Coordinates of N, CA and C in Angstrom, one line a residue:
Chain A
X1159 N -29.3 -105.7 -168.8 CA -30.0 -104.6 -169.5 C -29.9 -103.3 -168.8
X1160 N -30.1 -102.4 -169.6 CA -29.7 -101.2 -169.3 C -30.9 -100.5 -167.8
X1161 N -30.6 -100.0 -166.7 CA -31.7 -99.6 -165.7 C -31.5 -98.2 -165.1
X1162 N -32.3 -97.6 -165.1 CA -32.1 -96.0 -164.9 C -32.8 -95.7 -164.1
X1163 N -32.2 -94.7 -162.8 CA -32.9 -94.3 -161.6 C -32.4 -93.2 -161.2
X1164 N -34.0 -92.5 -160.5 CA -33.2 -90.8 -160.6 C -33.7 -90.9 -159.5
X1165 N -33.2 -89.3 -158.7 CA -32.7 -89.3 -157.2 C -32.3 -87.9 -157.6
X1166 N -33.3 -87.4 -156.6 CA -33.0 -86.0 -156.0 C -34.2 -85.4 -155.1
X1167 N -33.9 -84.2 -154.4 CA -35.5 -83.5 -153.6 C -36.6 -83.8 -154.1
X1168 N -37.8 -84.4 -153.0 CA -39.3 -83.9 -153.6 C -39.7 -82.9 -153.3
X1169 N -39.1 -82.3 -152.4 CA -39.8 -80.7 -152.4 C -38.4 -79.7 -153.0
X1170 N -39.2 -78.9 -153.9 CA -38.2 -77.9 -153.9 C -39.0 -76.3 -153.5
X1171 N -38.2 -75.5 -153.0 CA -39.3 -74.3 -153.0 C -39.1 -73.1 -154.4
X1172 N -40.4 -72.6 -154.6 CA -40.3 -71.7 -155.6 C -39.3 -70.5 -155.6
X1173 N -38.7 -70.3 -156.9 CA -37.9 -70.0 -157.5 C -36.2 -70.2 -157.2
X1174 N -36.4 -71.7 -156.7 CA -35.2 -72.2 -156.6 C -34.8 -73.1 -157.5
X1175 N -34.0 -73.8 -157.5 CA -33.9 -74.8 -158.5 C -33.8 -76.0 -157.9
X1176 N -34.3 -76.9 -159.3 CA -35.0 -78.3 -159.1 C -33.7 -79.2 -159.4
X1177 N -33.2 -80.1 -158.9 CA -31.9 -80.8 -159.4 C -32.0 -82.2 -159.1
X1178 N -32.1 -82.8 -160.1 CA -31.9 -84.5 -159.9 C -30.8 -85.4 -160.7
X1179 N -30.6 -86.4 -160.5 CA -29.6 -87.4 -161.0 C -30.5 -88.5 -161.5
X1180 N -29.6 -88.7 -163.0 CA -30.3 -90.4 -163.2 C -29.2 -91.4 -162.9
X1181 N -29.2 -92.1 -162.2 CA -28.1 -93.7 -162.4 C -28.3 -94.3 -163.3
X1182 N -26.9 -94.6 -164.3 CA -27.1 -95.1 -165.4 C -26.8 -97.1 -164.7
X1183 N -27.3 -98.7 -164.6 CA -26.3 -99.0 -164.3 C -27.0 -100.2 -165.8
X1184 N -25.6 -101.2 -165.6 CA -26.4 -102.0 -167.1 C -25.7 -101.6 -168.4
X1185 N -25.3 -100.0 -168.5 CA -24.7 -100.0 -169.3 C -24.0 -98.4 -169.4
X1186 N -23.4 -98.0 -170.2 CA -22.7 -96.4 -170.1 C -23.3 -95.2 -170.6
X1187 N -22.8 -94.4 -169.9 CA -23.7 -93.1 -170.4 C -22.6 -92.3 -171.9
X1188 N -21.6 -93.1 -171.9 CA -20.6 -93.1 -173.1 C -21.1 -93.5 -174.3
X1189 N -22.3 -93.9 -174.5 CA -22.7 -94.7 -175.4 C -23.0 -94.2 -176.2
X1190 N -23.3 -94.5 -177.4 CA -23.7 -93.4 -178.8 C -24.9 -93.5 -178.5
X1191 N -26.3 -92.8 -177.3 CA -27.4 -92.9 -177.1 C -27.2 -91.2 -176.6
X1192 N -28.7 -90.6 -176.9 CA -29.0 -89.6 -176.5 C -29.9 -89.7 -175.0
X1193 N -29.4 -89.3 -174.2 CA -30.0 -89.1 -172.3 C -30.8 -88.1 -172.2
X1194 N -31.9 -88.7 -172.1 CA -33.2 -87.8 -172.3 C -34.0 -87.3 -170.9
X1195 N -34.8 -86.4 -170.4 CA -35.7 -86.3 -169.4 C -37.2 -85.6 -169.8
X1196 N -38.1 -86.4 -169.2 CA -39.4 -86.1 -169.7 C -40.2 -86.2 -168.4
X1197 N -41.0 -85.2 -168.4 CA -42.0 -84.8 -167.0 C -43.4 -84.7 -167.2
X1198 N -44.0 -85.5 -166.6 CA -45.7 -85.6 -166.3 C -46.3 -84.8 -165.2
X1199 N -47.0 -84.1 -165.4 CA -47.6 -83.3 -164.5 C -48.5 -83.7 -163.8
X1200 N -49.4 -83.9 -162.5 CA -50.1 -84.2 -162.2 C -51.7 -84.7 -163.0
X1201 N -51.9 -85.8 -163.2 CA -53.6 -85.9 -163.9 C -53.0 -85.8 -165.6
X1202 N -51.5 -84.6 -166.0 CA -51.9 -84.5 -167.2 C -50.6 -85.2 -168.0
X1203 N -50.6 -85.0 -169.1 CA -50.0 -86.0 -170.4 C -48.5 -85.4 -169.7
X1204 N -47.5 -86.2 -171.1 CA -46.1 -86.2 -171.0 C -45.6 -85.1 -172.0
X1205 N -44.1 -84.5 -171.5 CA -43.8 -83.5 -171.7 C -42.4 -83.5 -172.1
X1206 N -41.8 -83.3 -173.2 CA -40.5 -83.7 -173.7 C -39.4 -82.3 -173.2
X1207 N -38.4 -82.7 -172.0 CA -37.9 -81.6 -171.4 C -36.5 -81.3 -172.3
X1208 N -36.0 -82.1 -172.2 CA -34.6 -81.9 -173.2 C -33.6 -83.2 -173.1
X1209 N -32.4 -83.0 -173.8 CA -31.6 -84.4 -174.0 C -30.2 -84.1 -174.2
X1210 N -29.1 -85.2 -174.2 CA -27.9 -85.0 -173.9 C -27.7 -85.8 -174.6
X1211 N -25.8 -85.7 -175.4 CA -25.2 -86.5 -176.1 C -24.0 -86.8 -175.1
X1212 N -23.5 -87.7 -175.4 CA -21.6 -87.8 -174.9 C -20.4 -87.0 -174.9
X1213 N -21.2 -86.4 -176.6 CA -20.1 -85.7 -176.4 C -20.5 -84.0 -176.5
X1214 N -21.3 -83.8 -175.5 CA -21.7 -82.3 -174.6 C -22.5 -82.2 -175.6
X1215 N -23.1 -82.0 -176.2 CA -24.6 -81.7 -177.3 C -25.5 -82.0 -176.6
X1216 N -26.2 -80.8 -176.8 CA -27.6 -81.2 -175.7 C -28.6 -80.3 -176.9
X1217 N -29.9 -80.8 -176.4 CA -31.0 -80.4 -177.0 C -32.0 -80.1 -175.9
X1218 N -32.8 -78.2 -175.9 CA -33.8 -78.0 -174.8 C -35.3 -77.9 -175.6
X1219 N -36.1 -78.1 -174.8 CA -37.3 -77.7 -174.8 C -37.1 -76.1 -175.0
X1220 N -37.9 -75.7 -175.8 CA -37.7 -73.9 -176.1 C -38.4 -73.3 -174.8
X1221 N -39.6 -73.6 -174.6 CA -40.3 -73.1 -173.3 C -39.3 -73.5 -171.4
X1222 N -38.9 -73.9 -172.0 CA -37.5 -74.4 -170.9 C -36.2 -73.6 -170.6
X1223 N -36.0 -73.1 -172.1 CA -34.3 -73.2 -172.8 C -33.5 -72.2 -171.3
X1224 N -34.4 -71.1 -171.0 CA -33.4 -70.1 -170.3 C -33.6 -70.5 -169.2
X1225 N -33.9 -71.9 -168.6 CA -33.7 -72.1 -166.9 C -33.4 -73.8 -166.9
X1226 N -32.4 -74.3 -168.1 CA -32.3 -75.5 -167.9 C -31.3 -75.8 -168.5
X1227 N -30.6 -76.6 -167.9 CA -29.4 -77.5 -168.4 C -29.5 -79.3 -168.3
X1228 N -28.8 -79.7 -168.7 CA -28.9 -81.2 -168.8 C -27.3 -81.4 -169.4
X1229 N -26.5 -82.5 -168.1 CA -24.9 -82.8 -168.5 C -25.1 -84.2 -168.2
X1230 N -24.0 -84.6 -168.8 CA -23.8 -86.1 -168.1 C -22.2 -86.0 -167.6
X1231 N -22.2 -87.2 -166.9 CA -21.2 -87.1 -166.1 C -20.4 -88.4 -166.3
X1232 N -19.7 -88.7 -166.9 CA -19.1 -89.9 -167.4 C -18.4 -90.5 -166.5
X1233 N -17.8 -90.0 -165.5 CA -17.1 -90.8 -164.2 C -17.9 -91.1 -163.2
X1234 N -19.1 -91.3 -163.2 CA -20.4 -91.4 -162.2 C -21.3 -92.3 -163.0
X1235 N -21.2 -92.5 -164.5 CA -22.0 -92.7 -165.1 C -23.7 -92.2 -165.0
X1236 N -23.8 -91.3 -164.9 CA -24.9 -90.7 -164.7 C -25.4 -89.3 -165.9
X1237 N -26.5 -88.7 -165.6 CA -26.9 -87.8 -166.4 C -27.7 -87.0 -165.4
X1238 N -28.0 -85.8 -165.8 CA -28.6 -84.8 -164.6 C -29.3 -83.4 -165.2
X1239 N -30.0 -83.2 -164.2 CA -31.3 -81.5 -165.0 C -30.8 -80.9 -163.9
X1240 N -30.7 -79.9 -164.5 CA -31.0 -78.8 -163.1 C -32.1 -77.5 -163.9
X1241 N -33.2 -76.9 -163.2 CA -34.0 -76.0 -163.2 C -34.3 -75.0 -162.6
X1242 N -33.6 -74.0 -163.1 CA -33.9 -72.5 -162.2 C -35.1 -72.1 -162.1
X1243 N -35.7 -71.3 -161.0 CA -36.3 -70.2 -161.0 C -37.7 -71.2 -161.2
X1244 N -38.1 -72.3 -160.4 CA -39.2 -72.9 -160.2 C -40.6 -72.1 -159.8
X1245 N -41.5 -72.7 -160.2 CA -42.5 -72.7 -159.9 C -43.5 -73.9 -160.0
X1246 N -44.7 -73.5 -159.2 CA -45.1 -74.6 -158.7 C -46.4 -75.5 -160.2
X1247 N -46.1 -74.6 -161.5 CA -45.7 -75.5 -162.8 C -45.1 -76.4 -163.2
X1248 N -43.9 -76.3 -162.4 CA -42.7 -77.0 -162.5 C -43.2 -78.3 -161.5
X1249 N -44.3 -78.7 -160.8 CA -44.5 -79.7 -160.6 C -44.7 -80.9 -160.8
X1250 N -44.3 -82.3 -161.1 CA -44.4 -83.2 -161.9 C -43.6 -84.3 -161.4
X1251 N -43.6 -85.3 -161.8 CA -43.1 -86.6 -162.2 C -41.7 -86.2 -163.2
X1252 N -40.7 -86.6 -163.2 CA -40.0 -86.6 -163.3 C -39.2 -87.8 -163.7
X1253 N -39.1 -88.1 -165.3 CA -38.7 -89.3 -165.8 C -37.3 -89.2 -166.3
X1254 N -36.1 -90.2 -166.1 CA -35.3 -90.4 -166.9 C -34.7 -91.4 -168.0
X1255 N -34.6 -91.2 -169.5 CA -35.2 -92.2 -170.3 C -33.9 -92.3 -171.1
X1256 N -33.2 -93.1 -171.5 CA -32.2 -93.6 -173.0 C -33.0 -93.3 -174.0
X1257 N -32.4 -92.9 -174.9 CA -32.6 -92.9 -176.1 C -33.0 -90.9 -176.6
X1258 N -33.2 -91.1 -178.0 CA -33.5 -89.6 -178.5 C -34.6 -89.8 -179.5
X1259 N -35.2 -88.7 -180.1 CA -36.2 -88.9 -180.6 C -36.1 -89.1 -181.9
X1260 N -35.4 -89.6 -182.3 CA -35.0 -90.5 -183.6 C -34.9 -92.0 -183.3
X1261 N -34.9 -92.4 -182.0 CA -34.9 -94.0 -182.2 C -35.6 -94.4 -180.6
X1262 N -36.8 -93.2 -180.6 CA -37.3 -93.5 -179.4 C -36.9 -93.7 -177.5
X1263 N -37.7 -94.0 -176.8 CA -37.3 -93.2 -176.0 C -37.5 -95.0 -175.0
X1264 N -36.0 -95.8 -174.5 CA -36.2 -97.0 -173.7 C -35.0 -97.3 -173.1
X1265 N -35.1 -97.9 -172.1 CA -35.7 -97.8 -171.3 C -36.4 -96.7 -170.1
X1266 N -37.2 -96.7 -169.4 CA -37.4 -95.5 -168.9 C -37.4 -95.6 -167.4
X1267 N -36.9 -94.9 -166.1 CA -36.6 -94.8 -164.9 C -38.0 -94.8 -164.4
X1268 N -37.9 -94.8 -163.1 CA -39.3 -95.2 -162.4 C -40.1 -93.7 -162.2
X1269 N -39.4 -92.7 -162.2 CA -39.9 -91.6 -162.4 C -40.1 -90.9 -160.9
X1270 N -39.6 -89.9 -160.3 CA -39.3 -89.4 -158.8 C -40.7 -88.3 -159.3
X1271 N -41.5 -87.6 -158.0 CA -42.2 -86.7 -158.3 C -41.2 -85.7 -157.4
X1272 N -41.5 -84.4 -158.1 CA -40.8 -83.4 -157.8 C -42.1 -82.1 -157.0
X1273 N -42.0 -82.0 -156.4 CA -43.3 -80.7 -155.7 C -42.4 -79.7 -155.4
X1274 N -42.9 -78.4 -156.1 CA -42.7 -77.5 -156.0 C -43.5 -76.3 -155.1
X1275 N -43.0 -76.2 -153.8 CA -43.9 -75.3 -152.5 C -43.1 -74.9 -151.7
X1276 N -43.9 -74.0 -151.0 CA -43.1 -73.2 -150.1 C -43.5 -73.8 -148.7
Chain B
X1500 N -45.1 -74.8 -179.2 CA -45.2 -75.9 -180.2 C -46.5 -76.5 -179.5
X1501 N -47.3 -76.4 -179.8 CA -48.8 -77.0 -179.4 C -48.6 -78.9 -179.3
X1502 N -49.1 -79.4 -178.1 CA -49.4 -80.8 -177.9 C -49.9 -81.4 -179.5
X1503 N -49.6 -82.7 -179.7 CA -49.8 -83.6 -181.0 C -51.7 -83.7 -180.0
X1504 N -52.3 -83.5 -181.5 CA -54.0 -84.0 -181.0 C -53.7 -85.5 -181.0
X1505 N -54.8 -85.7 -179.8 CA -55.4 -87.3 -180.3 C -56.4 -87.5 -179.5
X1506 N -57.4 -88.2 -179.5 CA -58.0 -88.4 -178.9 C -58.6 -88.9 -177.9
X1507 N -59.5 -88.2 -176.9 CA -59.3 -88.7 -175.4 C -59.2 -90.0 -174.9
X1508 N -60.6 -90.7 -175.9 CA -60.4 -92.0 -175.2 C -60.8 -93.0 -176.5
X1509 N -60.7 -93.8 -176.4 CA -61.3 -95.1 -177.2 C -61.5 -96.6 -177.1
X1510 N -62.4 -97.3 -177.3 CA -62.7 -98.6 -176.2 C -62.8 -99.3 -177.8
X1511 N -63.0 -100.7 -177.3 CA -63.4 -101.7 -177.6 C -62.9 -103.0 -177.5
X1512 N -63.8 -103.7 -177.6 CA -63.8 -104.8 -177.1 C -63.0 -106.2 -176.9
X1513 N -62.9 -107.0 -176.2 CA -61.8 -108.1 -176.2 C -61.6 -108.3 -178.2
X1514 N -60.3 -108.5 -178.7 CA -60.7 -109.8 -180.0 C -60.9 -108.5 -180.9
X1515 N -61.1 -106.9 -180.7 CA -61.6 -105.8 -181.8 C -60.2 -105.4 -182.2
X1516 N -60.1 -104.4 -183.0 CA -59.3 -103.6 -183.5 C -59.3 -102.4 -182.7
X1517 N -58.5 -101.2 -182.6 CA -58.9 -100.1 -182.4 C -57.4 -99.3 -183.0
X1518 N -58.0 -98.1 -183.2 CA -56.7 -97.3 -183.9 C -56.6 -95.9 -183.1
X1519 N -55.6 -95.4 -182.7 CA -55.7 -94.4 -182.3 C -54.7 -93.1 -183.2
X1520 N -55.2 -92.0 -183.6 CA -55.0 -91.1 -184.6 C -54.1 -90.2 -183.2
X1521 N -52.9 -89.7 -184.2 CA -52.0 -88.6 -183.5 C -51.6 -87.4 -184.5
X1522 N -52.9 -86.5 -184.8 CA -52.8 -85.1 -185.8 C -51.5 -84.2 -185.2
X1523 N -50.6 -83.9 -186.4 CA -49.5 -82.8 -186.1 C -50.0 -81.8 -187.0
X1524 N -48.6 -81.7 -187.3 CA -48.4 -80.4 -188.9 C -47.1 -81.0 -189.4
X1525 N -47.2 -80.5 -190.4 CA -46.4 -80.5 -191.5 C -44.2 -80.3 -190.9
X1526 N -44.8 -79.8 -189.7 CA -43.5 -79.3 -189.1 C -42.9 -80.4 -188.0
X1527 N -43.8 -81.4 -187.6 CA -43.8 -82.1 -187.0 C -43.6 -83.8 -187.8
X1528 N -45.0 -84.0 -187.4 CA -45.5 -86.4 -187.6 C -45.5 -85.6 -189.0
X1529 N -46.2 -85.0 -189.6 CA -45.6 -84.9 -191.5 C -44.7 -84.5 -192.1
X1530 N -43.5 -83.9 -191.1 CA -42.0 -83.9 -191.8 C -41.2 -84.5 -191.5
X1531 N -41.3 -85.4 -191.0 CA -40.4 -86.4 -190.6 C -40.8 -87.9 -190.2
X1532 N -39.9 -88.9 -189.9 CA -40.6 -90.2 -189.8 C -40.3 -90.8 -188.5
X1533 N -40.2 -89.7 -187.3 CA -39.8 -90.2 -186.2 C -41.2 -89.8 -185.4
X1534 N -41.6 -90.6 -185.2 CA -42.7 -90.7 -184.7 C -43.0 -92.2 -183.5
X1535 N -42.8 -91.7 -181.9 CA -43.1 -92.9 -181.5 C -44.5 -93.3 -180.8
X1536 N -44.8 -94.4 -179.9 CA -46.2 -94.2 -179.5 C -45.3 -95.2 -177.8
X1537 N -45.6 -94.5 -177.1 CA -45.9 -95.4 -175.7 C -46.9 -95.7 -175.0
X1538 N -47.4 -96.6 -174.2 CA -47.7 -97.0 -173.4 C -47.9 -96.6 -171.8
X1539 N -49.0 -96.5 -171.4 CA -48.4 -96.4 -169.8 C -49.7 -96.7 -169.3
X1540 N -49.1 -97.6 -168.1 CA -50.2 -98.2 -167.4 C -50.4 -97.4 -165.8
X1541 N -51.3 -97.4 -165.2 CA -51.6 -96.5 -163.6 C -50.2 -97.0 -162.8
X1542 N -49.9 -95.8 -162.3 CA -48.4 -95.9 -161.3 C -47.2 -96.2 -162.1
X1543 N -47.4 -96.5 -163.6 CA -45.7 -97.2 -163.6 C -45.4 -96.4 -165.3
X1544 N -44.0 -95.9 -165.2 CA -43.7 -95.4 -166.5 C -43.5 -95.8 -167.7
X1545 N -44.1 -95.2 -168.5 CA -44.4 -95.3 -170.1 C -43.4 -96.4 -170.6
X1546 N -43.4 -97.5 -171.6 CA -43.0 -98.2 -172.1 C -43.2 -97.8 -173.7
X1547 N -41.9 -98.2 -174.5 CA -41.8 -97.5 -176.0 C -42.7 -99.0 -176.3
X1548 N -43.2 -98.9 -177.7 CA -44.1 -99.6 -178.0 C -44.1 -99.8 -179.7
X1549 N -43.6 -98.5 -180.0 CA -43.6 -98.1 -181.6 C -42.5 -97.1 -181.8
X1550 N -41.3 -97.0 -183.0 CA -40.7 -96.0 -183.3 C -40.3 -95.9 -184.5
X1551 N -40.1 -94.7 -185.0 CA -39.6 -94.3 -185.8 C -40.8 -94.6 -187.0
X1552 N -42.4 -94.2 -186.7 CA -43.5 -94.8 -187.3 C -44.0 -96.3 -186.9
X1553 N -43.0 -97.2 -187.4 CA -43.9 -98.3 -187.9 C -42.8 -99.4 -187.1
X1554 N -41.5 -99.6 -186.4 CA -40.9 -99.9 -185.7 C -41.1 -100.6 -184.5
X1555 N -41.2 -101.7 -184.6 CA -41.5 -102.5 -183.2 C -40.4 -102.9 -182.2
X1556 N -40.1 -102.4 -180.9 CA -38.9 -103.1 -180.3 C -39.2 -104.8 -180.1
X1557 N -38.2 -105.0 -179.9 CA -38.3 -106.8 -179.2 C -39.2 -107.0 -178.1
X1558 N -39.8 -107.9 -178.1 CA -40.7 -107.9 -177.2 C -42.0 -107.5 -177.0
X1559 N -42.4 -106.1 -178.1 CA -43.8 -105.8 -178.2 C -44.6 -106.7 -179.3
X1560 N -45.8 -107.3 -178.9 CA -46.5 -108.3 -179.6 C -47.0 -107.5 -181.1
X1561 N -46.5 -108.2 -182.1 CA -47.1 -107.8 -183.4 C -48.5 -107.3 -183.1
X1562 N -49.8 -107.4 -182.6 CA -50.5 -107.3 -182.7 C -50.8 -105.4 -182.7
X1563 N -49.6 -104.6 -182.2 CA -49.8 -103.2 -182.2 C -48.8 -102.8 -183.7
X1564 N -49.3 -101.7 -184.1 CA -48.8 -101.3 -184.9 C -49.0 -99.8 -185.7
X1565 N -47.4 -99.6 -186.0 CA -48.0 -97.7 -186.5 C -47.7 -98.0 -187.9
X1566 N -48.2 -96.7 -188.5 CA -48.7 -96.3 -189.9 C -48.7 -94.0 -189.8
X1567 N -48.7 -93.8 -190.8 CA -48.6 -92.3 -191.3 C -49.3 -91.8 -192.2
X1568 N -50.1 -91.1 -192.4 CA -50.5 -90.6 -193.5 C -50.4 -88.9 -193.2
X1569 N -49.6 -88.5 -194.3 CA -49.5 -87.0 -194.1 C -49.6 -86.3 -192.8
X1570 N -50.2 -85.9 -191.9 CA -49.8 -85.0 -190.9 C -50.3 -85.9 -189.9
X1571 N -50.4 -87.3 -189.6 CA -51.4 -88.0 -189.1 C -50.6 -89.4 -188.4
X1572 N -50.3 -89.6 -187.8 CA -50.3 -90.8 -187.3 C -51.0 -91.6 -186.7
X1573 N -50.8 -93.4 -186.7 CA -51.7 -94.1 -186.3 C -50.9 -95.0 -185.1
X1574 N -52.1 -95.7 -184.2 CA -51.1 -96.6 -184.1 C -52.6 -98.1 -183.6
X1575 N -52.5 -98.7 -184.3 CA -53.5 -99.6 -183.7 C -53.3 -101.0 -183.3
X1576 N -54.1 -101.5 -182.3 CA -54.0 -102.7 -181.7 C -54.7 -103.5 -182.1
X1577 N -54.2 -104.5 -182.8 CA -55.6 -105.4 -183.0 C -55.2 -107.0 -182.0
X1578 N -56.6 -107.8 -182.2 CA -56.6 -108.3 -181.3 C -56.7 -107.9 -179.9
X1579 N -57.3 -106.9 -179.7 CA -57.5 -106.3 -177.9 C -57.9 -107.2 -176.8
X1580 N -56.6 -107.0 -175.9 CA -56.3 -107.8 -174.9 C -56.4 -106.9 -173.1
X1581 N -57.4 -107.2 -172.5 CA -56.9 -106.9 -171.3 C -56.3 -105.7 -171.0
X1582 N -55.1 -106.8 -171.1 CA -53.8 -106.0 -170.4 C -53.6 -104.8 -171.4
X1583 N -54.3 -104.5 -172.5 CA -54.0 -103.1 -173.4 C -54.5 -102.2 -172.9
X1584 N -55.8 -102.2 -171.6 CA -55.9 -100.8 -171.0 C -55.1 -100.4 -170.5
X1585 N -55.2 -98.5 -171.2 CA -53.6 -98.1 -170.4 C -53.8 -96.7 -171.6
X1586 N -53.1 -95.7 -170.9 CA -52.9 -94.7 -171.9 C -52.0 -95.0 -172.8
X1587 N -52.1 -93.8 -173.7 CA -51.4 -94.2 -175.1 C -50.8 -92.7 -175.5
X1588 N -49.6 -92.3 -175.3 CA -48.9 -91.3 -175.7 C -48.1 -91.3 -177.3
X1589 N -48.0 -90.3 -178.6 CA -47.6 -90.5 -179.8 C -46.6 -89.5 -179.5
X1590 N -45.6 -89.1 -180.1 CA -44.1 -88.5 -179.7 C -43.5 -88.6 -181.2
X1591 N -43.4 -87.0 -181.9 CA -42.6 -86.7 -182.9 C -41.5 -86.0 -182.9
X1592 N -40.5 -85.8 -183.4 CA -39.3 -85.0 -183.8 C -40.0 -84.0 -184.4
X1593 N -39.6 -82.6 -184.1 CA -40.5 -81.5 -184.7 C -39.4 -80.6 -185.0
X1594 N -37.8 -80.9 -185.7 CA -37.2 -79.5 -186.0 C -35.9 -79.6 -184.7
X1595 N -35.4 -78.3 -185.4 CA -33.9 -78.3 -184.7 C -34.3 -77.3 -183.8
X1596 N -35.3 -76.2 -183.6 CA -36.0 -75.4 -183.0 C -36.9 -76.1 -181.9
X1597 N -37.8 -76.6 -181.7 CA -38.9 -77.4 -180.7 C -38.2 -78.8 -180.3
X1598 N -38.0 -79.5 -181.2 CA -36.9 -80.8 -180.8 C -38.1 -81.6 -181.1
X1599 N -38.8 -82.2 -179.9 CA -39.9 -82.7 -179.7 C -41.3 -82.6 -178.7
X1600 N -42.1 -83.3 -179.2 CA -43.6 -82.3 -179.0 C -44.2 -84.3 -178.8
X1601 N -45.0 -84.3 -177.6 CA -45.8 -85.6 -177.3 C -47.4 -85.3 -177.6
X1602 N -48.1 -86.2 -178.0 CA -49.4 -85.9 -177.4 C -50.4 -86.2 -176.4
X1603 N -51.6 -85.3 -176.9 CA -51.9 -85.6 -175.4 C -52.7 -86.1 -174.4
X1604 N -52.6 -87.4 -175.4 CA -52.6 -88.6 -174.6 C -54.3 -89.6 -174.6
X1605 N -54.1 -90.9 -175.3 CA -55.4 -91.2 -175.2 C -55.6 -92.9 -174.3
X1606 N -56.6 -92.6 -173.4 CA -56.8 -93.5 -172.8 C -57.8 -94.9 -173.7
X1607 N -57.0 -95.5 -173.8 CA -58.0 -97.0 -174.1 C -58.8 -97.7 -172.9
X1608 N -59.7 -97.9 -173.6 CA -60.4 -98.9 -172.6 C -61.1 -100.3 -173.4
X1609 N -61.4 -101.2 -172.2 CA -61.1 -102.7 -172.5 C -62.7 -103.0 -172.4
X1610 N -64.0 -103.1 -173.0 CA -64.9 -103.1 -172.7 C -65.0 -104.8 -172.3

């Protein structure tokens, strides 16, 4: 079965950028599935950041759009965010999940917290 | 794009029903039929539970289940078990503009 694990800094400092990796392993990130990432903020609810196709199609959060990218990387098998110009907003849990929001969002990675400080 | 309403918490008891309500708009859970509901228990990430409305994956017990009415989604458990405390997040497709919009979030409890 398909298992996803992401990997990158817990601290980043403000107004740098946030960058992590998911490991796809179990199955490919070639797959006709949308590669999603979603972030929980401390105490509060879940937060739909944006998503990726195979073939480069990506979808952002609008409150996101001008400091965020999302690629996959098909010789790594992986998928990855990067986030400019952080703040300590940008604090959170950090999930990475298969699927798109047409056929739901499974399996989901263990989730890395990300702290944003100086 | 404002959080999907639902409500903070809702309890009852072993053997009850309970339903938990996820209000959008028309732009969101009432224009479209992608609507999911997860699960999440303390320390460990959210598990899908329901999609596309009324959609069960393999493995989640019949006893949960979603439904729609106009701007409104549901999703209720009957037979409440224990192990069903746990927050409860609803997640729609809201447009080629917002993408998607979660709400914000209702905790069950197991009286």
């Amino acid at each position: 079965q398909v298992q996803l694990q992401e990997s990158g800094p817990g601290l980043v400092k403000p107004s740098g950028t946030l960058s992590l990796t998911c490991a796809v392993s179990g199955g490919s990130v070639s797959s006709s599935n949308w590669w999603t990432w979603v972030r929980q903020s401390p105490g509060k609810g879940l937060e739909w950041i944006g998503e990726a196709y195979p073939t480069g199609s990506t979808n952002y959060n609008p409150s996101l759009r001008s400091r965020l990218t999302i690629s996959i990387d098909r010789s790594k098998n992986q998928f990855s965010l990067k986030l400019s110009s952080v703040t300590a907003a940008d604090t959170a849990v950090y999930y990475c999940v298969r699927g798109g929001l047409w056929d739901g969002f499974d399996p989901w990675g263990q989730g890395t917290l990300v702290i944003v400080s100086s | 794009q404002s959080a999907l309403t639902q409500p903070r918490s809702v309890s009852g008891s072993p053997g009850q029903s309970v339903t938990i309500s996820c209000t959008g708009t028309s732009s969101d859970v009432g224009g479209y039929n992608y609507v999911s509901w997860y699960q999440e228990h303390p320390g460990k990430a959210p598990k899908l539970i329901i999609y596309d409305v009324t959609k069960r994956p393999s493995g989640v017990p019949d006893r949960f289940s979603g439904s729609k009415s106009g701007n409104t989604a549901s999703l209720t458990i009957s037979g409440l078990q224990a192990e069903d405390e746990a927050d409860y997040y609803c997640c729609s497709y809201a447009g080629t503009y917002t993408f998607g919009v979660f709400g914000t979030g209702t905790k069950v409890t197991v009286l």
